[in-house]
PDB file of C-alpha atoms and ligand atoms in Angstrom:
ATOM      1  CA  MET A   1       5.160  22.149   6.198  1.00  0.00           C
ATOM      2  CA  PHE A   2       5.553  18.716   7.750  1.00  0.00           C
ATOM      3  CA  LYS A   3       8.761  17.809   9.547  1.00  0.00           C
ATOM      4  CA  ILE A   4      10.377  14.410   9.016  1.00  0.00           C
ATOM      5  CA  LEU A   5      11.301  13.005  12.423  1.00  0.00           C
ATOM      6  CA  LYS A   6      12.749   9.608  11.549  1.00  0.00           C
ATOM      7  CA  LYS A   7      13.792   7.721   8.462  1.00  0.00           C
ATOM      8  CA  LYS A   8      14.777   4.084   8.024  1.00  0.00           C
ATOM      9  CA  ILE A   9      15.766   1.982   5.017  1.00  0.00           C
ATOM     10  CA  LEU A  10      13.661  -1.194   5.139  1.00  0.00           C
ATOM     11  CA  ALA A  11      14.720  -2.938   1.927  1.00  0.00           C
ATOM     12  CA  PRO A  12      16.499  -2.036  -1.320  1.00  0.00           C
ATOM     13  CA  LYS A  13      14.808   1.179  -2.525  1.00  0.00           C
ATOM     14  CA  VAL A  14      12.174   0.976   0.237  1.00  0.00           C
ATOM     15  CA  GLU A  15      12.111   3.556   3.014  1.00  0.00           C
ATOM     16  CA  MET A  16      10.011   4.381   6.045  1.00  0.00           C
ATOM     17  CA  MET A  17       9.462   7.887   7.389  1.00  0.00           C
ATOM     18  CA  VAL A  18       7.877   9.057  10.622  1.00  0.00           C
ATOM     19  CA  ILE A  19       6.427  12.529  10.106  1.00  0.00           C
ATOM     20  CA  ASP A  20       5.169  15.128  12.527  1.00  0.00           C
ATOM     21  CA  ALA A  21       1.513  15.551  11.511  1.00  0.00           C
ATOM     22  CA  PRO A  22      -0.644  15.883  14.674  1.00  0.00           C
ATOM     23  CA  PHE A  23      -3.935  16.726  12.926  1.00  0.00           C
ATOM     24  CA  ILE A  24      -3.658  13.768  10.548  1.00  0.00           C
ATOM     25  CA  ALA A  25      -2.541  11.434  13.345  1.00  0.00           C
ATOM     26  CA  ARG A  26      -5.487  12.506  15.523  1.00  0.00           C
ATOM     27  CA  ASN A  27      -8.004  11.718  12.784  1.00  0.00           C
ATOM     28  CA  ALA A  28      -6.374   8.766  11.002  1.00  0.00           C
ATOM     29  CA  LYS A  29      -8.377   5.554  10.765  1.00  0.00           C
ATOM     30  CA  VAL A  30      -7.225   2.130   9.635  1.00  0.00           C
ATOM     31  CA  GLY A  31      -6.916   2.071   5.827  1.00  0.00           C
ATOM     32  CA  ASN A  32      -6.728   5.865   5.353  1.00  0.00           C
ATOM     33  CA  PHE A  33      -4.106   7.405   3.096  1.00  0.00           C
ATOM     34  CA  VAL A  34      -2.477  10.800   2.504  1.00  0.00           C
ATOM     35  CA  VAL A  35      -1.584  12.695  -0.665  1.00  0.00           C
ATOM     36  CA  LEU A  36       1.739  14.453  -0.458  1.00  0.00           C
ATOM     37  CA  ARG A  37       3.511  17.086  -2.540  1.00  0.00           C
ATOM     38  CA  LEU A  38       7.177  17.869  -2.056  1.00  0.00           C
ATOM     39  CA  ASN A  39       7.286  21.334  -3.584  1.00  0.00           C
ATOM     40  CA  GLU A  40       5.114  23.811  -5.456  1.00  0.00           C
ATOM     41  CA  LYS A  41       5.778  22.254  -8.859  1.00  0.00           C
ATOM     42  CA  GLY A  42       5.750  18.686  -7.588  1.00  0.00           C
ATOM     43  CA  GLU A  43       3.250  15.952  -8.464  1.00  0.00           C
ATOM     44  CA  ARG A  44       0.931  14.649  -5.768  1.00  0.00           C
ATOM     45  CA  ILE A  45       1.326  11.040  -4.732  1.00  0.00           C
ATOM     46  CA  PRO A  46      -0.973   8.924  -2.553  1.00  0.00           C
ATOM     47  CA  LEU A  47       0.607   6.871   0.243  1.00  0.00           C
ATOM     48  CA  THR A  48      -1.171   4.674   2.773  1.00  0.00           C
ATOM     49  CA  ILE A  49      -0.808   5.634   6.440  1.00  0.00           C
ATOM     50  CA  ALA A  50       1.156   2.572   7.539  1.00  0.00           C
ATOM     51  CA  ASP A  51       0.994   3.543  11.217  1.00  0.00           C
ATOM     52  CA  SER A  52       0.102   6.561  13.338  1.00  0.00           C
ATOM     53  CA  SER A  53       0.357   7.723  16.928  1.00  0.00           C
ATOM     54  CA  LYS A  54      -2.182  10.138  18.398  1.00  0.00           C
ATOM     55  CA  LYS A  55       0.025  10.497  21.467  1.00  0.00           C
ATOM     56  CA  ASN A  56       3.142  11.514  19.529  1.00  0.00           C
ATOM     57  CA  GLY A  57       1.221  13.295  16.760  1.00  0.00           C
ATOM     58  CA  THR A  58       3.018  11.278  14.073  1.00  0.00           C
ATOM     59  CA  ILE A  59       2.209   9.279  10.963  1.00  0.00           C
ATOM     60  CA  THR A  60       4.378   6.627   9.331  1.00  0.00           C
ATOM     61  CA  ILE A  61       4.650   6.179   5.577  1.00  0.00           C
ATOM     62  CA  LEU A  62       6.483   3.582   3.504  1.00  0.00           C
ATOM     63  CA  PHE A  63       7.534   4.197  -0.058  1.00  0.00           C
ATOM     64  CA  GLN A  64       9.410   2.513  -2.845  1.00  0.00           C
ATOM     65  CA  LYS A  65      11.761   4.698  -4.893  1.00  0.00           C
ATOM     66  CA  VAL A  66      10.371   4.049  -8.357  1.00  0.00           C
ATOM     67  CA  GLY A  67      10.276   7.502  -9.972  1.00  0.00           C
ATOM     68  CA  LYS A  68      11.142  11.172  -9.673  1.00  0.00           C
ATOM     69  CA  THR A  69       8.914  12.014  -6.697  1.00  0.00           C
ATOM     70  CA  THR A  70       9.701   8.966  -4.584  1.00  0.00           C
ATOM     71  CA  GLU A  71      13.448   9.282  -5.346  1.00  0.00           C
ATOM     72  CA  SER A  72      13.284  12.977  -4.319  1.00  0.00           C
ATOM     73  CA  LEU A  73      11.391  12.036  -1.161  1.00  0.00           C
ATOM     74  CA  GLY A  74      14.200   9.561  -0.434  1.00  0.00           C
ATOM     75  CA  THR A  75      16.787  12.362  -0.525  1.00  0.00           C
ATOM     76  CA  LEU A  76      15.111  14.070   2.464  1.00  0.00           C
ATOM     77  CA  LYS A  77      16.495  13.508   5.948  1.00  0.00           C
ATOM     78  CA  PRO A  78      15.178  13.846   9.491  1.00  0.00           C
ATOM     79  CA  GLY A  79      14.701  17.556  10.141  1.00  0.00           C
ATOM     80  CA  ASP A  80      13.731  18.271   6.494  1.00  0.00           C
ATOM     81  CA  ARG A  81      10.155  19.253   5.672  1.00  0.00           C
ATOM     82  CA  ILE A  82       7.525  18.166   3.138  1.00  0.00           C
ATOM     83  CA  LEU A  83       5.493  21.024   1.663  1.00  0.00           C
ATOM     84  CA  ASP A  84       1.947  19.551   1.846  1.00  0.00           C
ATOM     85  CA  ILE A  85       0.383  16.425   3.202  1.00  0.00           C
ATOM     86  CA  ALA A  86      -3.386  16.187   2.715  1.00  0.00           C
ATOM     87  CA  GLY A  87      -5.243  13.678   4.812  1.00  0.00           C
ATOM     88  CA  PRO A  88      -6.432  11.485   6.267  1.00  0.00           C
ATOM     89  CA  LEU A  89      -8.234  10.541   3.037  1.00  0.00           C
ATOM     90  CA  GLY A  90     -10.439   7.661   1.937  1.00  0.00           C
ATOM     91  CA  HIS A  91     -12.829   5.411   3.802  1.00  0.00           C
ATOM     92  CA  ALA A  92     -11.606   3.397   6.734  1.00  0.00           C
ATOM     93  CA  THR A  93     -11.334  -0.379   6.412  1.00  0.00           C
ATOM     94  CA  PRO A  94     -14.529  -1.938   7.823  1.00  0.00           C
ATOM     95  CA  ILE A  95     -13.381  -3.637  11.022  1.00  0.00           C
ATOM     96  CA  ALA A  96     -15.764  -6.152  12.602  1.00  0.00           C
ATOM     97  CA  ARG A  97     -15.789  -9.619  14.126  1.00  0.00           C
ATOM     98  CA  TYR A  98     -15.786 -11.667  10.902  1.00  0.00           C
ATOM     99  CA  GLY A  99     -14.246 -14.919  12.119  1.00  0.00           C
ATOM    100  CA  ARG A 100     -11.321 -16.275  10.158  1.00  0.00           C
ATOM    101  CA  CYS A 101      -9.534 -13.567   8.155  1.00  0.00           C
ATOM    102  CA  VAL A 102      -6.726 -14.080   5.675  1.00  0.00           C
ATOM    103  CA  LEU A 103      -4.531 -11.083   4.876  1.00  0.00           C
ATOM    104  CA  VAL A 104      -2.430 -11.219   1.756  1.00  0.00           C
ATOM    105  CA  ALA A 105       0.499  -8.787   1.706  1.00  0.00           C
ATOM    106  CA  GLY A 106       2.431  -8.472  -1.544  1.00  0.00           C
ATOM    107  CA  GLY A 107       5.783  -6.699  -1.279  1.00  0.00           C
ATOM    108  CA  ILE A 108       5.958  -3.086  -0.177  1.00  0.00           C
ATOM    109  CA  GLY A 109       2.227  -2.529  -0.788  1.00  0.00           C
ATOM    110  CA  GLY A 110       1.452  -5.332   1.596  1.00  0.00           C
ATOM    111  CA  ALA A 111       3.346  -3.749   4.456  1.00  0.00           C
ATOM    112  CA  THR A 112       0.636  -1.102   4.626  1.00  0.00           C
ATOM    113  CA  LEU A 113      -1.766  -3.850   5.784  1.00  0.00           C
ATOM    114  CA  TYR A 114      -0.173  -3.658   9.227  1.00  0.00           C
ATOM    115  CA  PRO A 115      -2.842  -1.410  10.869  1.00  0.00           C
ATOM    116  CA  VAL A 116      -5.613  -3.565   9.329  1.00  0.00           C
ATOM    117  CA  ILE A 117      -4.136  -6.737  10.809  1.00  0.00           C
ATOM    118  CA  ARG A 118      -3.753  -5.099  14.206  1.00  0.00           C
ATOM    119  CA  ALA A 119      -7.342  -3.798  14.182  1.00  0.00           C
ATOM    120  CA  LEU A 120      -8.842  -7.120  13.003  1.00  0.00           C
ATOM    121  CA  LYS A 121      -6.939  -8.948  15.732  1.00  0.00           C
ATOM    122  CA  LYS A 122      -8.189  -6.467  18.336  1.00  0.00           C
ATOM    123  CA  ALA A 123     -11.735  -7.158  17.081  1.00  0.00           C
ATOM    124  CA  LYS A 124     -11.163 -10.829  18.063  1.00  0.00           C
ATOM    125  CA  ASN A 125     -10.768 -12.328  14.596  1.00  0.00           C
ATOM    126  CA  SER A 126      -8.546 -15.279  13.857  1.00  0.00           C
ATOM    127  CA  ILE A 127      -5.780 -13.989  11.591  1.00  0.00           C
ATOM    128  CA  SER A 128      -3.765 -15.784   8.942  1.00  0.00           C
ATOM    129  CA  VAL A 129      -1.233 -13.657   7.120  1.00  0.00           C
ATOM    130  CA  ILE A 130       0.483 -14.503   3.853  1.00  0.00           C
ATOM    131  CA  MET A 131       3.434 -12.214   3.134  1.00  0.00           C
ATOM    132  CA  GLY A 132       5.129 -12.413  -0.230  1.00  0.00           C
ATOM    133  CA  ALA A 133       8.283 -10.791  -1.544  1.00  0.00           C
ATOM    134  CA  ARG A 134      10.670 -11.206  -4.445  1.00  0.00           C
ATOM    135  CA  SER A 135      13.398 -12.401  -2.074  1.00  0.00           C
ATOM    136  CA  ARG A 136      14.296 -12.283   1.607  1.00  0.00           C
ATOM    137  CA  ASP A 137      15.833  -8.798   1.282  1.00  0.00           C
ATOM    138  CA  PHE A 138      12.472  -7.355   0.216  1.00  0.00           C
ATOM    139  CA  LEU A 139      10.455  -8.726   3.110  1.00  0.00           C
ATOM    140  CA  ILE A 140       9.241  -5.886   5.307  1.00  0.00           C
ATOM    141  CA  TRP A 141       7.896  -5.825   8.880  1.00  0.00           C
ATOM    142  CA  GLU A 142       7.791  -9.591   9.437  1.00  0.00           C
ATOM    143  CA  ASP A 143       8.145  -8.953  13.198  1.00  0.00           C
ATOM    144  CA  ARG A 144       5.156  -6.578  13.280  1.00  0.00           C
ATOM    145  CA  PHE A 145       2.980  -8.986  11.285  1.00  0.00           C
ATOM    146  CA  LYS A 146       3.976 -11.946  13.459  1.00  0.00           C
ATOM    147  CA  LYS A 147       2.839 -10.127  16.612  1.00  0.00           C
ATOM    148  CA  PHE A 148      -0.809  -9.968  15.470  1.00  0.00           C
ATOM    149  CA  SER A 149      -1.210 -13.145  13.422  1.00  0.00           C
ATOM    150  CA  ASP A 150      -2.250 -16.639  14.469  1.00  0.00           C
ATOM    151  CA  ASP A 151      -0.565 -18.149  11.398  1.00  0.00           C
ATOM    152  CA  LEU A 152       2.081 -16.378   9.352  1.00  0.00           C
ATOM    153  CA  TYR A 153       3.126 -17.777   5.971  1.00  0.00           C
ATOM    154  CA  ILE A 154       6.051 -16.263   4.117  1.00  0.00           C
ATOM    155  CA  THR A 155       6.675 -16.774   0.430  1.00  0.00           C
ATOM    156  CA  THR A 156       9.518 -15.586  -1.760  1.00  0.00           C
ATOM    157  CA  ASP A 157       9.601 -15.803  -5.544  1.00  0.00           C
ATOM    158  CA  ASP A 158      13.181 -17.140  -5.483  1.00  0.00           C
ATOM    159  CA  GLY A 159      12.822 -19.398  -2.431  1.00  0.00           C
ATOM    160  CA  SER A 160      15.473 -17.440  -0.456  1.00  0.00           C
ATOM    161  CA  TYR A 161      13.178 -17.447   2.618  1.00  0.00           C
ATOM    162  CA  GLY A 162       9.948 -19.197   3.578  1.00  0.00           C
ATOM    163  CA  ARG A 163       8.115 -21.082   0.857  1.00  0.00           C
ATOM    164  CA  LYS A 164       9.216 -20.729  -2.744  1.00  0.00           C
ATOM    165  CA  GLY A 165       6.401 -19.353  -4.889  1.00  0.00           C
ATOM    166  CA  LEU A 166       3.752 -16.654  -5.047  1.00  0.00           C
ATOM    167  CA  VAL A 167       1.377 -15.650  -2.266  1.00  0.00           C
ATOM    168  CA  THR A 168      -1.460 -17.141  -4.283  1.00  0.00           C
ATOM    169  CA  ASP A 169       0.092 -20.642  -4.140  1.00  0.00           C
ATOM    170  CA  THR A 170      -0.209 -20.521  -0.345  1.00  0.00           C
ATOM    171  CA  LEU A 171      -3.624 -18.807  -0.429  1.00  0.00           C
ATOM    172  CA  LYS A 172      -5.024 -21.739  -2.442  1.00  0.00           C
ATOM    173  CA  GLU A 173      -3.988 -24.095   0.345  1.00  0.00           C
ATOM    174  CA  VAL A 174      -5.157 -21.839   3.193  1.00  0.00           C
ATOM    175  CA  ILE A 175      -8.665 -21.299   1.804  1.00  0.00           C
ATOM    176  CA  SER A 176      -9.158 -24.966   1.005  1.00  0.00           C
ATOM    177  CA  ASN A 177      -8.278 -26.060   4.565  1.00  0.00           C
ATOM    178  CA  LYS A 178     -10.887 -24.234   6.671  1.00  0.00           C
ATOM    179  CA  PRO A 179     -13.746 -21.788   5.991  1.00  0.00           C
ATOM    180  CA  VAL A 180     -12.625 -18.176   5.605  1.00  0.00           C
ATOM    181  CA  ALA A 181     -14.891 -15.170   6.228  1.00  0.00           C
ATOM    182  CA  LEU A 182     -12.740 -12.372   4.833  1.00  0.00           C
ATOM    183  CA  VAL A 183      -9.692 -11.917   2.627  1.00  0.00           C
ATOM    184  CA  VAL A 184      -7.911  -8.552   2.413  1.00  0.00           C
ATOM    185  CA  ALA A 185      -5.215  -8.193  -0.246  1.00  0.00           C
ATOM    186  CA  VAL A 186      -2.814  -5.323  -0.858  1.00  0.00           C
ATOM    187  CA  GLY A 187       0.062  -5.402  -3.308  1.00  0.00           C
ATOM    188  CA  PRO A 188       0.675  -5.366  -7.054  1.00  0.00           C
ATOM    189  CA  VAL A 189      -2.487  -5.079  -9.188  1.00  0.00           C
ATOM    190  CA  ARG A 190      -1.884  -8.494 -10.764  1.00  0.00           C
ATOM    191  CA  MET A 191      -1.578 -10.069  -7.338  1.00  0.00           C
ATOM    192  CA  MET A 192      -4.858  -8.510  -6.135  1.00  0.00           C
ATOM    193  CA  GLN A 193      -6.536  -9.729  -9.328  1.00  0.00           C
ATOM    194  CA  ALA A 194      -5.160 -13.263  -8.866  1.00  0.00           C
ATOM    195  CA  VAL A 195      -6.303 -13.289  -5.207  1.00  0.00           C
ATOM    196  CA  SER A 196      -9.812 -12.166  -6.221  1.00  0.00           C
ATOM    197  CA  GLU A 197     -10.026 -14.893  -8.887  1.00  0.00           C
ATOM    198  CA  LEU A 198      -9.062 -17.522  -6.304  1.00  0.00           C
ATOM    199  CA  THR A 199     -11.624 -16.429  -3.716  1.00  0.00           C
ATOM    200  CA  ARG A 200     -14.500 -15.866  -6.186  1.00  0.00           C
ATOM    201  CA  PRO A 201     -15.524 -19.561  -6.558  1.00  0.00           C
ATOM    202  CA  HIS A 202     -15.550 -19.878  -2.737  1.00  0.00           C
ATOM    203  CA  ALA A 203     -17.695 -16.702  -2.414  1.00  0.00           C
ATOM    204  CA  ILE A 204     -15.270 -15.295   0.173  1.00  0.00           C
ATOM    205  CA  LYS A 205     -15.685 -11.563   0.832  1.00  0.00           C
ATOM    206  CA  THR A 206     -12.510 -10.054  -0.647  1.00  0.00           C
ATOM    207  CA  LEU A 207     -11.278  -6.507  -0.176  1.00  0.00           C
ATOM    208  CA  VAL A 208      -8.499  -5.045  -2.299  1.00  0.00           C
ATOM    209  CA  SER A 209      -6.854  -1.655  -1.803  1.00  0.00           C
ATOM    210  CA  LEU A 210      -6.574   0.201  -5.087  1.00  0.00           C
ATOM    211  CA  ASN A 211      -3.814   2.672  -5.866  1.00  0.00           C
ATOM    212  CA  PRO A 212      -4.843   4.339  -9.115  1.00  0.00           C
ATOM    213  CA  LEU A 213      -3.429   7.663 -10.284  1.00  0.00           C
ATOM    214  CA  MET A 214      -4.565  10.378  -7.928  1.00  0.00           C
ATOM    215  CA  VAL A 215      -4.141  14.119  -8.214  1.00  0.00           C
ATOM    216  CA  GLU A 216      -5.982  16.120  -5.591  1.00  0.00           C
ATOM    217  CA  GLY A 217      -7.532  13.304  -3.545  1.00  0.00           C
ATOM    218  CA  THR A 218     -10.911  14.925  -2.830  1.00  0.00           C
ATOM    219  CA  GLY A 219     -13.013  13.585  -5.722  1.00  0.00           C
ATOM    220  CA  MET A 220     -12.995  16.712  -7.859  1.00  0.00           C
ATOM    221  CA  CYS A 221     -10.470  15.931 -10.601  1.00  0.00           C
ATOM    222  CA  GLY A 222     -11.619  12.394 -11.431  1.00  0.00           C
ATOM    223  CA  SER A 223      -8.086  11.098 -12.076  1.00  0.00           C
ATOM    224  CA  CYS A 224      -8.608   8.123  -9.811  1.00  0.00           C
ATOM    225  CA  ARG A 225     -11.514   6.656 -11.796  1.00  0.00           C
ATOM    226  CA  VAL A 226     -11.901   2.916 -11.361  1.00  0.00           C
ATOM    227  CA  ASN A 227     -14.542   0.650 -12.823  1.00  0.00           C
ATOM    228  CA  ILE A 228     -16.398  -1.263 -10.104  1.00  0.00           C
ATOM    229  CA  ALA A 229     -19.228  -3.611 -11.109  1.00  0.00           C
ATOM    230  CA  GLY A 230     -19.575  -1.675 -14.396  1.00  0.00           C
ATOM    231  CA  LYS A 231     -19.838   1.720 -12.669  1.00  0.00           C
ATOM    232  CA  THR A 232     -17.252   4.485 -12.534  1.00  0.00           C
ATOM    233  CA  ARG A 233     -16.148   5.164  -8.980  1.00  0.00           C
ATOM    234  CA  PHE A 234     -13.527   7.531  -7.580  1.00  0.00           C
ATOM    235  CA  ALA A 235     -10.993   5.619  -5.503  1.00  0.00           C
ATOM    236  CA  CYS A 236      -9.955   8.658  -3.449  1.00  0.00           C
ATOM    237  CA  ILE A 237     -13.373   9.316  -1.916  1.00  0.00           C
ATOM    238  CA  GLU A 238     -15.196   6.007  -2.465  1.00  0.00           C
ATOM    239  CA  GLY A 239     -12.190   3.738  -1.819  1.00  0.00           C
ATOM    240  CA  PRO A 240      -9.394   2.927  -1.530  1.00  0.00           C
ATOM    241  CA  GLU A 241     -10.815  -0.521  -0.715  1.00  0.00           C
ATOM    242  CA  PHE A 242     -13.300  -2.220  -2.986  1.00  0.00           C
ATOM    243  CA  ASN A 243     -14.819  -5.642  -3.444  1.00  0.00           C
ATOM    244  CA  GLY A 244     -12.146  -7.475  -5.436  1.00  0.00           C
ATOM    245  CA  HIS A 245     -14.783  -9.495  -7.302  1.00  0.00           C
ATOM    246  CA  GLU A 246     -16.188  -6.286  -8.816  1.00  0.00           C
ATOM    247  CA  VAL A 247     -12.986  -4.516  -9.894  1.00  0.00           C
ATOM    248  CA  ASP A 248     -12.084  -4.145 -13.577  1.00  0.00           C
ATOM    249  CA  PHE A 249      -8.375  -4.862 -13.027  1.00  0.00           C
ATOM    250  CA  LYS A 250      -7.513  -4.667 -16.720  1.00  0.00           C
ATOM    251  CA  GLU A 251      -8.749  -1.087 -16.933  1.00  0.00           C
ATOM    252  CA  LEU A 252      -6.951  -0.221 -13.686  1.00  0.00           C
ATOM    253  CA  GLU A 253      -3.673  -1.556 -15.032  1.00  0.00           C
ATOM    254  CA  ASN A 254      -4.096   0.400 -18.284  1.00  0.00           C
ATOM    255  CA  ARG A 255      -4.830   3.603 -16.399  1.00  0.00           C
ATOM    256  CA  LEU A 256      -1.776   3.103 -14.171  1.00  0.00           C
ATOM    257  CA  GLY A 257       0.379   3.095 -17.307  1.00  0.00           C
ATOM    258  CA  PHE A 258      -1.277   6.227 -18.724  1.00  0.00           C
ATOM    259  CA  TYR A 259       1.612   8.626 -17.968  1.00  0.00           C
ATOM    260  CA  LYS A 260       4.409   6.047 -18.191  1.00  0.00           C
ATOM    261  CA  LYS A 261       6.296   7.969 -20.901  1.00  0.00           C
ATOM    262  CA  GLU A 262       6.142  11.273 -18.992  1.00  0.00           C
ATOM    263  CA  GLU A 263       7.106   9.503 -15.758  1.00  0.00           C
ATOM    264  CA  GLU A 264      10.133   7.913 -17.447  1.00  0.00           C
ATOM    265  CA  THR A 265      11.227  11.253 -18.949  1.00  0.00           C
ATOM    266  CA  ALA A 266      10.904  13.045 -15.589  1.00  0.00           C
ATOM    267  CA  TYR A 267      12.860  10.254 -13.877  1.00  0.00           C
ATOM    268  CA  LYS A 268      15.657  10.380 -16.489  1.00  0.00           C
ATOM    269  CA  LEU A 269      15.968  14.172 -16.108  1.00  0.00           C
ATOM    270  CA  PHE A 270      16.002  13.829 -12.323  1.00  0.00           C
ATOM    271  CA  LYS A 271      18.791  11.233 -12.445  1.00  0.00           C
ATOM    272  CA  ARG A 272      20.821  13.323 -14.923  1.00  0.00           C
ATOM    273  CA  LYS A 273      20.518  16.393 -12.658  1.00  0.00           C
ATOM    274  CA  ARG A 274      21.623  14.403  -9.613  1.00  0.00           C
ATOM    275  CA  GLN A 275      24.635  12.971 -11.459  1.00  0.00           C
ATOM    276  CA  LYS A 276      25.749  16.519 -12.365  1.00  0.00           C
ATOM    277  CA  LYS A 277      25.642  17.620  -8.695  1.00  0.00           C
TER     278      LYS A 277
HETATM  279  P1  LIG B   1       6.478  -7.497  -6.159  1.00  0.00           P
HETATM  280  O1  LIG B   1       6.270  -7.292  -7.603  1.00  0.00           O
HETATM  281  O2  LIG B   1       7.823  -7.870  -5.674  1.00  0.00           O
HETATM  282  O3  LIG B   1       5.406  -8.573  -5.671  1.00  0.00           O
HETATM  283  C1  LIG B   1       5.242  -8.908  -4.308  1.00  0.00           C
HETATM  284  C2  LIG B   1       4.605 -10.260  -4.199  1.00  0.00           C
HETATM  285  O4  LIG B   1       3.302 -10.233  -4.774  1.00  0.00           O
HETATM  286  C3  LIG B   1       5.348 -11.377  -4.946  1.00  0.00           C
HETATM  287  O5  LIG B   1       6.409 -11.878  -4.170  1.00  0.00           O
HETATM  288  C4  LIG B   1       4.235 -12.389  -5.190  1.00  0.00           C
HETATM  289  O6  LIG B   1       4.065 -13.263  -4.104  1.00  0.00           O
HETATM  290  C5  LIG B   1       2.998 -11.508  -5.331  1.00  0.00           C
HETATM  291  N1  LIG B   1       2.661 -11.373  -6.749  1.00  0.00           N
HETATM  292  C6  LIG B   1       3.186 -10.497  -7.637  1.00  0.00           C
HETATM  293  N2  LIG B   1       2.621 -10.686  -8.855  1.00  0.00           N
HETATM  294  C7  LIG B   1       1.736 -11.703  -8.729  1.00  0.00           C
HETATM  295  C8  LIG B   1       0.828 -12.347  -9.613  1.00  0.00           C
HETATM  296  N3  LIG B   1       0.740 -12.006 -10.900  1.00  0.00           N
HETATM  297  N4  LIG B   1       0.074 -13.353  -9.119  1.00  0.00           N
HETATM  298  C9  LIG B   1       0.145 -13.701  -7.827  1.00  0.00           C
HETATM  299  N5  LIG B   1       0.968 -13.124  -6.924  1.00  0.00           N
HETATM  300  C10 LIG B   1       1.751 -12.137  -7.372  1.00  0.00           C
HETATM  301  O7  LIG B   1       5.977  -6.235  -5.365  1.00  0.00           O
HETATM  302  P2  LIG B   1       6.814  -4.933  -5.059  1.00  0.00           P
HETATM  303  O8  LIG B   1       7.898  -4.706  -6.027  1.00  0.00           O
HETATM  304  O9  LIG B   1       7.119  -4.864  -3.618  1.00  0.00           O
HETATM  305  O10 LIG B   1       5.765  -3.834  -5.463  1.00  0.00           O
HETATM  306  C11 LIG B   1       4.780  -3.412  -4.636  1.00  0.00           C
HETATM  307  C12 LIG B   1       3.538  -3.237  -5.449  1.00  0.00           C
HETATM  308  O11 LIG B   1       2.573  -2.835  -4.536  1.00  0.00           O
HETATM  309  C13 LIG B   1       3.613  -2.194  -6.549  1.00  0.00           C
HETATM  310  O12 LIG B   1       3.014  -2.762  -7.694  1.00  0.00           O
HETATM  311  C14 LIG B   1       2.783  -1.054  -6.013  1.00  0.00           C
HETATM  312  O13 LIG B   1       2.072  -0.368  -7.007  1.00  0.00           O
HETATM  313  C15 LIG B   1       1.829  -1.797  -5.111  1.00  0.00           C
HETATM  314  N6  LIG B   1       1.305  -0.987  -4.028  1.00  0.00           N
HETATM  315  C16 LIG B   1      -0.005  -1.090  -3.801  1.00  0.00           C
HETATM  316  C17 LIG B   1      -0.593  -0.333  -2.822  1.00  0.00           C
HETATM  317  C18 LIG B   1      -2.046  -0.428  -2.641  1.00  0.00           C
HETATM  318  O14 LIG B   1      -2.591   0.260  -1.810  1.00  0.00           O
HETATM  319  N7  LIG B   1      -2.684  -1.281  -3.392  1.00  0.00           N
HETATM  320  C19 LIG B   1       0.183   0.499  -2.024  1.00  0.00           C
HETATM  321  C20 LIG B   1       1.558   0.552  -2.253  1.00  0.00           C
HETATM  322  C21 LIG B   1       2.110  -0.204  -3.269  1.00  0.00           C
END
C-alpha cells in the first residue's frame, strides 16, 4: 500500500499527488513511469513519474480525471492509500549534450516533461520550451518550466494567455530560426504526430512519449503494442519514448479507442453510484 502525502488541484480536473514510495523514488530515472491499481478489481493505469525525491522517498504524479479510475483516484485524500504501484517502468530518456533542444509540452501530458527539461539543462543543453494549453486555466507548472528554459513560449488555443494558436504554430517558427538538435514532444497523440511531421523535413531527431493501453507493464500481456517503423514493439518495456518519425500514429489512435464503449459504461456507472451516495 502506498500512502498519499500531498494532493493539489492544478487545473480543472487535473490533480497532482505526492506519494510515499521510497523504492520507486530511489530507482526512478527521467522518463520512467508507474502502473497503478486502486483496488483488487481495479484497472491498471500508466502514469509518468512527473518528479521524485530520493531524499524524501516520494514520487509525484499528475493525472486528468477523464474516466472511472482517474475520478476514483481524485476522491482519495492525503493519508489514504493506493493498493499497488509498480515501477519505475520503461526506459529512461536518453540525456546527453545535444546542443539546442526544443521541448513541446501539450496540456497535462506535457507537464510530465518537467524532469526531462531539468536533466537536459543540467547536461548543458540550450533549452527552448513550447507549452500549449486550451486556455490559461489549463496551463500547468509554468514556473517550473521557466526555471530550466532559456526561451519559454506559451500558446493557448483561445488566446487567453501567451500566443493564440497551437504549439505547432510556434514550433514552425522556432525550428526555422536556428538549427535544432533534438525535439521532445509529450501531449495528445495528434499533437505528437503534428510535431513529428514538422520536424521530419528538417531531419531533427524527435522523441515522442507514447501512452498506449497498458495492463501489467512488464511486456507479458502485449496490450501496449505500437507499430514502430513497421515492427510491433511493446511501449511498456521498449518505450515509452520512440522516434516520432517511425511511429504509426493512426494505429496508436485506433488502439487507444479500443475499449471506449466499456470505459464510457464504467464511467457512467461510477457517476451514478456517486450521485446516490
Ligand atoms: P489538449 O487537448 O488541451 O491539448 C494541449 C495542447 O496540445 C493544445 O493546446 C495544442 O497546443 C496542442 N495540440 C492539441 N492537438 C493538436 C493538434 N492536432 N496539432 C497540433 N497541436 C495540438 O490536451 P489535454 O486535454 O491537456 O490532454 C492531455 C493529452 O495528453 C491527452 O490526450 C493525454 O492522453 C495525453 N497524455 C500523454 C502522455 C504521454 O506520455 N504521451 C501522458 C499524459 C497525458
